[in-house]
């Protein structure tokens, strides 16, 4: 039997195991929406295409599956761009399907035409314009394969309207043949042996771990390796949930707002073992003094990450799951040497403990105003270990990373690479769709919340019980902090002049809202929110000019931190 | 340092902009780029001349390889290779310089492919250095226009580059 292009698309998605799509209709995808009308695939209608992409992204980050988006041509497609760039920077697997004007009209400035393949070329792992219905099923197959394998990333399929209505016999290909795409999964055995040797020769080693651990699902392997060797673990923002933060080997976050202990350990180490991390400038600070005394081993599935920002003594290209397992196997053969090695780490461990005690992650508590850090600690106390936390971007994001103490993989979803305000609420929406039974909390700022607050409607419509926590300082706080520290407190355009009644806003959408202005309200309002079914917004009036510390000023080395007094 | 890179790519929609976008987006520099189909179906070969230190060149080759549309990347710089470029040169000629122009054409084994009372149009192929050489000699007569193809390169010996 012949199917239309739009039916072929949906059948292909089913072959890929897709059960949920986030999207928004329009003229150029109306045929697809007609077929979705009685399809078994679940469609979540967000209130903005950017939010649809962030929602699919949140869904992908917490499940490890490919998130799927549909948007119409022109403005629908261009609205997805920030979402796609966000996913691209953090290597999140997505397939975005955009409608396009009919093929004969392409290039004519037709109504709602945009060259979305051209626009998204630098922020997708790959993209396709389907010009013939014969290519459609294969293109979907390739798109999913590219999105989820190797270093994952978003892939866009631009589907002209005439292809959606043409008909063809449906045949889903079983295999993918891409001449130009063959990721390396298996780490080179000899390189791994060399790594083992370098590690055994080190006296002050540090594991510097990034988001790749979550992406590869190598959390258990990382933990096993760290525990076997007793090498301490510094984590990037993207990896805060990749290694249990209360583990004695956890140094916490490193970089611009990292712990004193992590930054000092990296500065003083003699061997830096970078695993699925990419030496981002927010991590390294001044690059020439980053881990200056150390030899560097860099393990990553993406060869372009290696030696991009720093010289590396030992590169290993491969899937972290494979490389870390092999490394552990190698150590299992070297019990005696490993025993000596661990003995010799004692001095290093005591240095680290000294740093840890000298400047623990701390803040000045208060009885009179709500400290944002206190709210984060209380949220941790009253939420489950498997609660999924999303954030927006700003001070609240950093406090969450610093104070939440994540313990389970894929529980912290944040826009690390692009730093996209407005990410957290739709990402929480997507996470809640993936895990209806788990607690999902968006920790937000008053500024960021307004970038996608329309998604309250989606939460209410689908009764997604996301808890939204606004740490309201009436400032674009992170920018204000920079202005305070580096621009003589000239708060140019960072004061949110208009006080917004967020509780009323929540209520207008049919959600529940609470205000908390007093310190002693914090615990009760959090408990009340968790006890309330459906979406709940809590607006915490927090101390306005609190700063995120420690902080490495731009251009400084990471040991040159401004510390909390 | 100057590097000459051959890139085998899928001959498909948008591939040239993927490559050129990669160079401009990452601040790599392109001195010349030429592209045409090969004998293998759906395959084109690009020759890119670029400059950069070792670290940049390593990034360029890795980033090129990372593109899904890229099948193979060969940096010829440290290899034994032959480079050839085509140039078309329109040179002003007066009665008294015509003979000299023809002598230069002869020496460089170039060809005059179009003649007007005031100009010769010359076709020359050769290593980029040879083209620079003839231009140097023709310049005093008044070169009105030069079109260069940018070099294409091929390795010496029996082995070829294939996807
Ligand atoms: C889309 C976008 N625009 C601008 C910025 C720059 N920016 C970074 S943090 C920040 C302030 C965020 O304010 P808010 O959400 O209230 O969080 P706070 O820092 O106050 O906790 C801004 C404007 C950004 N990251 N993303
Ligand atoms: Mg704020």
XYZ file of C-alpha atoms and ligand atoms in Angstrom:
755
model
C 0.000 0.000 0.000
C 1.181 3.487 -0.802
C 1.544 6.040 1.976
C 1.778 9.806 1.809
C 5.042 11.469 2.789
C 3.554 12.610 6.052
C 2.418 9.057 6.836
C 5.853 7.752 5.900
C 7.359 10.265 8.315
C 5.164 9.130 11.213
C 5.669 5.427 10.415
C 9.411 6.038 10.308
C 9.272 7.765 13.695
C 7.448 4.736 15.085
C 10.163 2.485 13.687
C 12.608 4.585 15.695
C 10.571 3.949 18.831
C 9.301 7.515 19.103
C 6.245 7.807 21.334
C 6.293 11.528 22.107
C 6.676 14.613 19.914
C 6.894 18.224 21.050
C 5.655 20.690 18.478
C 3.518 23.436 17.082
C 1.383 23.312 13.915
C 1.235 25.572 10.867
C 0.464 25.567 7.161
C 3.586 23.788 6.036
C 3.072 20.870 8.447
C -0.704 20.710 8.411
C -0.650 17.352 6.629
C 1.550 15.885 9.340
C -0.779 17.235 12.015
C -3.727 15.723 10.179
C -2.065 12.332 10.410
C -1.132 12.946 14.042
C -4.811 13.532 14.818
C -5.460 9.806 15.082
C -1.934 8.543 15.546
C -0.695 6.541 18.521
C 2.153 9.017 18.911
C 1.677 11.407 21.803
C 2.001 15.087 20.796
C 2.676 17.851 23.329
C 1.619 21.291 22.145
C 3.950 23.865 23.672
C 3.209 27.586 23.381
C 6.335 28.486 21.422
C 8.586 26.507 19.086
C 11.678 27.410 21.104
C 10.012 25.808 24.105
C 9.182 22.717 22.052
C 12.869 22.231 21.325
C 13.913 22.826 24.957
C 11.183 20.395 26.063
C 12.459 17.721 23.685
C 15.947 18.547 24.916
C 14.916 18.102 28.568
C 13.248 14.832 27.598
C 16.461 13.697 25.898
C 18.776 14.791 28.718
C 16.953 12.818 31.404
C 16.157 9.709 29.339
C 19.137 9.435 26.996
C 16.685 8.971 24.119
C 16.353 11.177 21.042
C 13.965 14.110 21.549
C 11.658 14.880 18.617
C 10.234 18.230 17.492
C 7.912 19.349 14.710
C 7.585 22.987 13.652
C 6.181 24.719 10.628
C 8.191 26.559 7.976
C 9.427 30.165 8.198
C 8.825 31.653 11.658
C 8.111 28.249 13.179
C 11.458 27.029 11.947
C 13.401 30.149 12.938
C 11.845 29.996 16.422
C 13.546 26.646 16.934
C 17.034 28.017 16.378
C 17.889 28.984 19.986
C 16.686 25.599 21.135
C 18.753 23.808 18.525
C 21.884 25.824 19.328
C 21.373 25.064 23.028
C 21.199 21.325 22.334
C 24.144 21.498 19.953
C 26.449 23.128 22.480
C 25.615 20.469 25.073
C 25.646 17.525 22.610
C 22.007 16.543 23.101
C 20.411 14.144 20.582
C 17.380 15.697 18.892
C 15.590 15.295 15.583
C 13.797 18.459 14.509
C 11.368 18.225 11.621
C 10.427 21.498 9.972
C 7.890 22.035 7.230
C 9.125 23.802 4.117
C 7.364 25.469 1.196
C 6.737 23.153 -1.796
C 9.930 22.273 -3.678
C 9.034 24.255 -6.826
C 8.722 27.418 -4.690
C 11.991 27.041 -2.777
C 14.149 30.069 -3.409
C 11.265 32.275 -4.533
C 10.707 34.041 -1.198
C 7.446 32.183 -0.905
C 5.096 32.818 1.995
C 6.738 31.578 5.215
C 9.850 30.437 3.458
C 13.113 30.434 5.393
C 16.348 28.707 4.449
C 16.382 26.772 7.703
C 19.060 24.370 6.485
C 21.288 27.354 5.805
C 20.420 28.972 9.118
C 21.005 25.863 11.236
C 24.055 24.508 9.439
C 26.482 25.739 12.110
C 24.307 24.649 15.047
C 23.255 21.160 13.979
C 25.322 18.014 13.835
C 23.833 17.582 10.369
C 20.748 18.654 8.479
C 18.762 17.445 5.487
C 16.456 18.982 2.921
C 14.308 16.163 1.549
C 13.772 16.816 -2.140
C 12.296 13.492 -3.131
C 9.866 11.243 -1.314
C 12.095 8.280 -2.182
C 14.716 9.713 0.206
C 12.348 10.324 3.113
C 12.452 7.076 5.101
C 16.209 6.751 4.661
C 16.686 10.357 5.760
C 14.729 9.776 8.975
C 16.777 6.646 9.630
C 20.023 8.529 9.083
C 18.898 11.504 11.151
C 18.217 9.361 14.217
C 21.416 7.430 13.734
C 23.501 10.594 13.472
C 21.717 12.286 16.389
C 22.276 9.490 18.877
C 25.626 7.979 17.935
C 29.182 9.275 18.331
C 29.101 12.657 20.003
C 25.331 13.182 20.032
C 23.671 16.315 18.697
C 20.638 17.815 17.026
C 19.761 16.886 13.434
C 17.207 18.815 11.404
C 15.042 17.471 8.580
C 13.443 20.107 6.354
C 10.417 18.582 4.665
C 8.733 20.477 1.818
C 4.978 20.364 1.720
C 4.705 18.609 -1.643
C 6.841 15.738 -0.341
C 4.384 15.352 2.533
C 1.486 14.759 0.134
C 3.227 12.667 -2.538
C 2.794 8.925 -2.168
C 5.117 5.953 -2.173
C 5.345 2.398 -0.909
C 6.728 2.532 2.652
C 9.920 0.666 3.306
C 11.996 1.457 6.356
C 15.668 0.699 5.777
C 17.280 -1.663 8.255
C 20.804 -0.378 8.079
C 22.546 2.929 7.688
C 25.408 3.379 5.255
C 27.168 6.701 5.673
C 30.575 6.780 4.024
C 31.637 9.886 5.881
C 30.492 9.014 9.399
C 32.153 6.278 11.395
C 32.637 7.263 15.051
C 35.410 5.539 16.988
C 33.977 3.705 19.957
C 36.755 1.400 20.973
C 39.646 3.105 22.749
C 43.105 2.161 21.515
C 44.449 -0.570 23.773
C 48.027 0.682 23.783
C 46.972 4.237 24.581
C 44.899 2.934 27.459
C 47.870 0.950 28.781
C 49.956 4.120 28.556
C 47.262 5.975 30.484
C 47.320 3.339 33.212
C 51.083 3.701 33.425
C 50.908 7.511 33.587
C 48.298 7.285 36.326
C 50.428 4.888 38.393
C 53.382 7.258 38.068
C 51.357 10.266 39.219
C 51.381 11.480 42.794
C 48.772 14.219 42.543
C 46.191 13.069 39.981
C 42.746 14.587 39.376
C 39.860 13.339 37.258
C 38.276 16.262 35.396
C 34.915 14.996 34.298
C 32.385 16.524 31.897
C 28.940 15.966 30.433
C 30.247 13.124 28.269
C 29.855 10.791 31.249
C 26.091 11.259 31.249
C 25.911 11.072 27.461
C 27.814 7.819 27.325
C 26.107 6.400 30.406
C 29.482 5.685 31.963
C 28.482 6.812 35.471
C 29.033 3.433 37.112
C 32.356 2.964 35.302
C 33.554 6.374 36.460
C 32.571 5.652 40.038
C 34.268 2.255 39.908
C 37.474 3.717 38.494
C 37.564 6.558 41.009
C 36.947 4.208 43.918
C 39.467 1.661 42.726
C 42.230 4.227 42.237
C 41.024 6.746 44.867
C 41.628 9.597 42.450
C 39.520 12.654 43.358
C 36.876 13.861 40.892
C 36.277 17.459 39.830
C 33.103 17.919 37.801
C 32.047 20.521 35.260
C 28.634 22.182 35.370
C 27.455 19.594 32.838
C 28.582 16.730 35.037
C 27.266 17.729 38.461
C 24.891 14.775 38.400
C 27.388 12.443 36.746
C 29.255 11.728 39.979
C 27.622 11.659 43.434
C 28.525 14.995 44.977
C 28.470 13.696 48.560
C 31.045 11.042 47.742
C 34.305 11.550 49.693
C 36.204 11.682 46.378
C 34.006 14.472 44.978
C 35.777 17.822 44.775
C 32.687 19.585 43.464
C 32.464 21.873 40.485
C 35.575 23.434 39.004
C 35.990 26.646 37.051
C 34.614 30.158 37.312
C 32.256 29.414 40.211
C 33.879 26.185 41.287
C 34.921 25.147 44.767
C 38.216 26.355 46.205
C 39.142 22.743 46.666
C 38.475 21.711 43.034
C 40.264 24.719 41.574
C 43.286 24.322 43.850
C 43.475 20.594 43.159
C 43.496 21.180 39.421
C 46.060 23.944 39.775
C 48.393 21.763 41.860
C 47.861 18.396 40.209
C 50.624 16.562 38.352
C 48.214 14.555 36.187
C 44.901 15.793 34.844
C 42.678 13.062 33.449
C 40.038 14.812 31.331
C 37.070 12.568 30.629
C 34.276 13.714 28.359
C 35.086 17.331 29.099
C 36.279 19.963 26.661
C 38.378 22.627 28.405
C 35.704 25.304 28.067
C 36.883 28.801 29.003
C 34.417 28.915 31.928
C 36.303 25.923 33.301
C 39.888 26.818 32.530
C 40.043 30.536 33.282
C 43.319 31.832 31.933
C 44.256 28.896 29.777
C 48.031 29.064 30.028
C 47.962 28.628 33.797
C 45.322 25.903 33.808
C 46.774 22.715 35.313
C 50.161 24.169 34.524
C 52.094 21.545 36.471
C 50.223 18.598 35.049
C 50.518 16.119 32.271
C 47.184 15.762 30.551
C 45.322 12.655 29.439
C 42.228 13.488 27.405
C 39.551 10.909 26.670
C 36.718 11.886 24.339
C 34.636 10.382 21.554
C 35.069 13.550 19.496
C 38.625 13.952 18.176
C 38.057 17.682 17.573
C 37.657 18.220 21.326
C 41.154 16.947 21.902
C 43.978 19.486 21.562
C 41.505 22.222 20.607
C 42.223 24.445 23.597
C 45.192 22.823 25.339
C 48.115 20.617 24.406
C 47.553 17.031 25.489
C 50.179 14.447 26.456
C 48.018 11.404 25.842
C 44.893 11.540 23.662
C 42.427 8.658 23.686
C 39.522 8.718 21.246
C 36.651 6.457 22.168
C 33.391 5.924 23.987
C 33.930 6.659 27.682
C 32.079 3.492 28.591
C 34.601 1.447 26.631
C 37.698 3.361 27.676
C 36.858 3.521 31.384
C 35.994 -0.188 31.509
C 39.254 -1.083 29.800
C 41.195 1.199 32.092
C 39.664 -0.467 35.103
C 40.452 -3.915 33.662
C 44.004 -2.812 33.207
C 44.227 -1.788 36.868
C 42.640 -5.053 37.920
C 45.790 -6.714 36.538
C 48.037 -4.423 38.537
C 46.817 -4.872 42.110
C 50.226 -4.623 43.657
C 51.274 -1.416 41.883
C 47.861 0.019 42.547
C 48.288 -0.652 46.266
C 51.558 1.288 46.280
C 49.962 4.054 44.227
C 47.095 4.445 46.645
C 49.476 4.558 49.599
C 51.379 7.355 47.919
C 48.183 9.355 47.375
C 47.842 10.013 51.096
C 49.817 13.202 51.039
C 47.776 14.520 48.102
C 44.558 13.596 49.858
C 45.590 15.501 52.942
C 46.402 18.583 50.838
C 42.951 18.325 49.333
C 41.289 17.970 52.723
C 43.103 21.082 53.893
C 41.734 23.058 50.936
C 38.294 21.610 51.483
C 38.266 22.710 55.102
C 39.861 26.067 54.506
C 37.146 27.304 52.147
C 34.154 25.002 52.007
C 31.276 26.034 49.750
C 29.489 28.405 52.112
C 27.352 31.529 52.443
C 26.402 33.945 55.168
C 23.160 32.609 56.658
C 20.439 35.022 57.703
C 17.345 35.047 59.910
C 15.891 38.141 58.346
C 16.090 37.642 54.594
C 15.788 34.482 52.566
C 19.175 33.482 51.220
C 18.903 31.844 47.784
C 21.467 29.225 48.766
C 19.316 28.301 51.759
C 16.342 27.702 49.471
C 18.454 25.353 47.337
C 19.565 23.418 50.425
C 16.000 23.114 51.625
C 14.826 21.967 48.209
C 17.444 19.258 48.349
C 16.320 18.256 51.805
C 12.672 17.894 50.842
C 13.037 16.366 47.404
C 13.754 12.778 46.452
C 17.173 11.621 45.336
C 15.804 10.971 41.857
C 14.162 14.395 41.554
C 15.044 16.048 38.241
C 16.275 19.617 38.564
C 16.356 22.047 35.666
C 17.589 25.619 35.797
C 17.512 28.778 33.800
C 20.698 30.820 33.470
C 22.162 33.198 36.008
C 23.024 33.252 39.688
C 20.282 30.796 40.609
C 21.826 28.312 38.167
C 25.237 28.551 39.798
C 23.807 28.298 43.325
C 21.948 25.182 42.243
C 25.161 23.661 40.906
C 27.038 24.652 44.070
C 24.524 23.673 46.738
C 22.201 20.974 45.462
C 24.477 17.940 45.986
C 23.231 15.810 43.138
C 23.456 12.087 43.637
C 21.912 10.384 40.614
C 22.797 10.475 36.924
C 20.820 12.710 34.579
C 19.072 14.597 37.377
C 20.548 18.033 36.633
C 19.477 19.563 33.324
C 21.008 22.943 32.598
C 22.124 24.894 29.551
C 25.862 24.830 30.019
C 27.440 25.598 26.675
C 25.065 28.219 25.307
C 23.752 29.502 28.639
C 20.191 29.967 27.435
C 17.805 31.870 29.694
C 14.357 30.364 29.245
C 15.646 26.804 28.990
C 14.608 25.512 32.400
C 10.825 25.683 32.332
C 10.301 23.910 28.996
C 13.098 21.456 29.816
C 11.287 20.616 33.059
C 8.110 20.150 31.042
C 9.882 17.648 28.788
C 11.400 15.828 31.761
C 8.026 15.538 33.442
C 6.526 14.101 30.255
C 9.299 11.494 30.277
C 8.897 10.715 33.985
C 5.362 11.528 35.120
C 5.977 9.993 38.557
C 9.207 11.749 39.474
C 9.590 15.146 41.084
C 10.662 17.746 38.533
C 11.745 21.193 39.701
C 12.681 24.207 37.586
C 14.923 26.493 39.628
C 14.503 29.868 37.978
C 15.353 33.542 38.206
C 12.809 36.314 37.873
C 14.408 37.398 34.601
C 14.770 34.008 32.946
C 11.311 32.873 33.948
C 9.811 35.565 31.761
C 11.588 34.223 28.700
C 9.321 31.180 28.446
C 6.636 31.724 31.080
C 3.969 30.961 28.494
C 4.753 27.293 29.088
C 2.703 27.488 32.282
C -0.193 26.914 29.902
C 1.336 23.682 28.631
C 1.981 22.457 32.183
C -1.612 23.100 33.157
C -3.097 21.674 29.969
C -1.281 18.358 30.368
C -1.378 18.490 34.188
C 2.379 18.165 34.458
C 3.182 18.662 38.143
C 6.412 20.615 37.628
C 7.390 22.740 40.635
C 8.745 26.125 39.609
C 10.982 27.869 42.101
C 11.713 31.519 41.370
C 14.633 32.942 43.314
C 13.378 36.461 42.903
C 15.986 39.182 43.385
C 14.311 41.659 41.040
C 17.544 41.788 39.120
C 19.199 40.193 36.170
C 21.346 39.082 39.030
C 24.348 37.547 37.331
C 24.857 40.560 35.104
C 24.298 42.842 38.084
C 27.005 40.932 39.955
C 29.484 41.638 37.140
C 28.435 45.274 37.115
C 28.988 45.437 40.856
C 32.393 43.828 40.694
C 33.775 45.231 37.461
C 31.680 48.263 36.442
C 31.472 50.389 39.600
C 27.968 49.234 40.465
C 26.523 50.933 37.398
C 23.436 48.733 37.172
C 22.689 49.428 33.557
C 19.447 47.721 32.497
C 19.684 44.952 35.073
C 17.142 46.241 37.579
C 13.806 44.588 36.941
C 11.871 47.770 37.615
C 8.428 46.254 37.363
C 7.578 44.010 40.302
C 5.587 41.172 38.838
C 2.985 39.223 40.725
C 4.144 35.782 39.645
C 1.552 34.080 41.829
C -1.239 35.835 39.996
C 0.402 34.955 36.718
C 0.431 31.274 37.700
C -3.196 31.535 38.756
C -4.160 33.180 35.498
C -2.989 30.024 33.754
C -4.824 27.827 36.232
C -1.726 26.783 38.166
C -1.127 27.184 41.889
C 1.218 29.875 43.182
C 2.778 30.642 46.554
C 4.807 33.570 47.810
C 7.515 33.230 50.418
C 9.028 36.345 51.920
C 10.127 35.176 55.386
C 12.900 32.763 56.246
C 10.634 30.594 58.366
C 8.231 30.156 55.469
C 10.762 28.432 53.273
C 10.391 24.899 54.597
C 6.634 24.959 54.858
C 6.031 26.409 51.434
C 8.327 23.817 49.827
C 6.475 21.024 51.591
C 3.148 22.550 50.616
C 4.236 22.762 46.988
C 5.303 19.118 46.882
C 2.019 18.127 48.524
C -0.020 20.052 45.945
C -0.891 18.111 42.798
C -0.289 19.719 39.409
C 2.060 22.535 38.545
C 3.016 24.879 41.379
C 5.029 28.092 41.284
C 6.817 29.381 44.373
C 8.101 32.908 44.314
C 10.878 33.346 46.903
C 11.778 36.906 47.684
C 15.512 36.482 48.230
C 18.294 38.778 49.419
C 18.684 41.031 46.444
C 22.394 41.646 46.122
C 23.731 38.246 47.033
C 26.753 37.262 44.911
C 27.845 33.928 43.558
C 31.188 33.096 45.152
C 33.851 31.889 44.748
C 34.378 33.630 41.463
C 37.308 33.614 39.084
C 37.253 37.000 37.345
C 37.503 36.840 33.558
C 41.101 36.533 32.401
C 42.390 35.226 35.760
C 43.784 31.807 36.559
C 41.371 29.523 38.378
C 43.320 29.642 41.635
C 42.888 33.438 41.701
C 39.398 33.223 43.125
C 37.412 35.929 44.852
C 36.239 33.985 47.897
C 33.231 34.284 50.176
C 34.371 36.260 53.216
C 52.615 27.693 6.998
C 50.782 26.938 3.753
C 48.920 23.612 3.488
C 47.198 21.975 0.552
C 44.365 19.670 1.526
C 42.271 17.341 -0.606
C 38.791 16.654 0.660
C 36.539 13.964 -0.776
C 32.927 14.890 -0.113
C 29.444 13.655 -0.854
C 28.329 15.490 -3.965
C 25.108 16.709 -2.411
C 23.014 19.778 -1.744
C 24.763 22.338 0.439
C 28.091 20.573 0.788
C 30.161 23.534 -0.370
C 28.558 25.791 2.199
C 29.176 23.203 4.920
C 32.874 23.344 4.127
C 33.163 27.078 3.595
C 30.934 27.728 6.619
C 33.224 25.583 8.737
C 36.217 27.682 7.702
C 34.541 31.040 8.230
C 32.730 30.017 11.424
C 35.916 28.845 13.092
C 38.127 31.594 11.767
C 40.229 29.322 9.553
C 41.515 30.902 6.420
C 40.973 29.748 2.825
C 43.478 30.900 0.233
C 41.897 28.985 -2.599
C 39.288 26.317 -3.055
C 38.377 24.320 -6.117
C 35.826 21.589 -6.456
C 34.592 19.191 -9.127
C 33.050 15.700 -9.336
C 35.282 12.624 -9.381
C 34.794 9.331 -11.216
C 33.228 7.771 -8.134
C 29.477 8.301 -8.177
C 28.156 11.081 -5.887
C 31.651 12.121 -4.923
C 33.366 15.451 -5.376
C 36.920 16.391 -4.643
C 37.904 19.718 -3.192
C 41.361 21.135 -3.067
C 41.783 23.712 -0.346
C 44.861 25.822 0.216
C 44.989 27.167 3.731
C 47.511 28.514 6.225
C 48.027 27.981 9.928
C 50.327 26.472 12.523
C 50.320 22.767 13.388
C 47.628 23.123 16.017
C 45.287 24.933 13.640
C 45.945 22.476 10.834
C 45.180 19.591 13.156
C 41.870 21.267 14.020
C 41.115 21.944 10.356
C 41.603 18.327 9.327
C 39.715 17.017 12.359
C 36.829 19.430 11.865
C 36.636 18.570 8.163
C 36.580 14.877 9.022
C 33.832 15.478 11.555
C 31.403 16.723 8.891
C 29.025 13.938 7.952
C 29.435 14.852 4.261
C 33.200 14.441 4.336
C 34.492 11.075 3.180
C 38.218 11.603 3.356
C 40.742 14.322 4.127
C 44.359 14.278 2.962
C 46.840 16.982 3.886
C 49.405 16.792 1.084
C 51.850 19.158 2.683
C 54.313 16.606 4.029
C 53.746 14.288 1.063
C 55.188 14.130 -2.428
C 52.590 15.742 -4.651
C 52.097 17.617 -7.903
C 50.160 20.879 -7.931
C 48.767 22.443 -11.091
C 46.864 25.634 -11.571
C 45.233 27.157 -14.615
C 45.407 30.885 -15.255
C 43.887 33.037 -17.975
C 45.716 36.340 -18.400
C 44.683 39.324 -20.495
C 47.715 41.407 -21.247
C 47.904 44.751 -23.055
C 50.127 44.635 -26.116
C 51.480 47.395 -28.312
C 53.097 46.710 -31.666
C 56.532 46.886 -30.087
C 55.770 44.517 -27.160
C 53.948 41.815 -29.102
C 57.030 39.862 -29.984
C 58.268 40.007 -26.403
C 54.900 38.763 -25.154
C 55.028 35.832 -27.555
C 58.566 35.000 -26.453
C 57.447 34.877 -22.816
C 54.456 32.709 -23.788
C 56.824 30.399 -25.578
C 59.295 30.103 -22.736
C 56.517 29.238 -20.275
C 54.847 26.861 -22.739
C 51.682 28.909 -22.438
C 49.214 29.584 -25.267
C 47.653 32.665 -26.767
C 43.962 31.847 -26.960
C 42.491 35.180 -28.005
C 43.887 38.167 -29.830
C 42.642 41.719 -30.317
C 44.525 44.675 -31.761
C 45.396 45.744 -28.227
C 45.490 42.523 -26.175
C 46.591 38.936 -25.974
C 44.699 36.493 -23.767
C 47.059 33.829 -22.522
C 46.317 30.423 -21.102
C 48.860 28.818 -18.826
C 48.903 25.799 -16.573
C 51.547 24.882 -14.097
C 52.578 24.927 -10.499
C 51.395 28.114 -8.792
C 55.009 29.359 -8.756
C 55.214 29.158 -12.521
C 52.081 31.270 -12.873
C 53.521 33.825 -10.500
C 56.627 33.786 -12.711
C 54.863 34.577 -15.984
C 52.777 37.257 -14.306
C 55.946 38.882 -13.044
C 57.321 39.091 -16.581
C 54.054 40.220 -18.181
C 53.284 42.864 -15.586
C 55.408 45.656 -17.171
C 53.292 45.381 -20.354
C 50.099 45.904 -18.393
C 48.101 42.930 -17.167
C 44.434 43.893 -17.558
C 42.872 40.810 -15.989
C 43.916 37.558 -14.343
C 41.707 34.597 -13.548
C 43.317 31.791 -11.562
C 41.663 28.479 -10.781
C 43.558 27.844 -7.579
C 45.705 24.745 -7.566
C 44.510 21.161 -7.792
C 46.854 18.524 -6.465
C 47.519 14.852 -6.887
C 49.962 12.602 -5.087
C 52.988 11.184 -6.876
C 53.300 7.444 -7.381
C 50.897 4.646 -8.152
C 48.577 4.979 -5.208
C 45.489 7.173 -5.476
C 43.215 8.803 -2.956
C 39.835 7.102 -2.847
C 36.909 7.136 -0.495
C 18.787 34.445 26.243
C 19.784 35.104 27.103
N 19.896 36.449 27.110
C 20.811 37.062 27.908
C 21.640 36.331 28.702
C 22.688 37.032 29.572
N 22.397 36.765 31.006
C 23.065 35.813 31.676
S 22.539 35.666 33.257
C 21.439 36.915 33.058
C 20.546 37.340 34.198
C 19.521 36.350 34.541
O 18.620 36.909 35.448
P 17.671 35.997 36.304
O 17.008 34.999 35.459
O 16.788 36.863 37.138
O 18.679 35.165 37.226
P 19.608 35.671 38.440
O 20.961 35.850 37.890
O 19.013 36.932 38.969
O 19.543 34.526 39.395
C 21.494 37.440 31.764
C 20.694 38.558 31.289
C 21.523 34.925 28.630
N 22.313 34.117 29.332
N 20.586 34.342 27.858
Mg 16.995 37.637 39.043
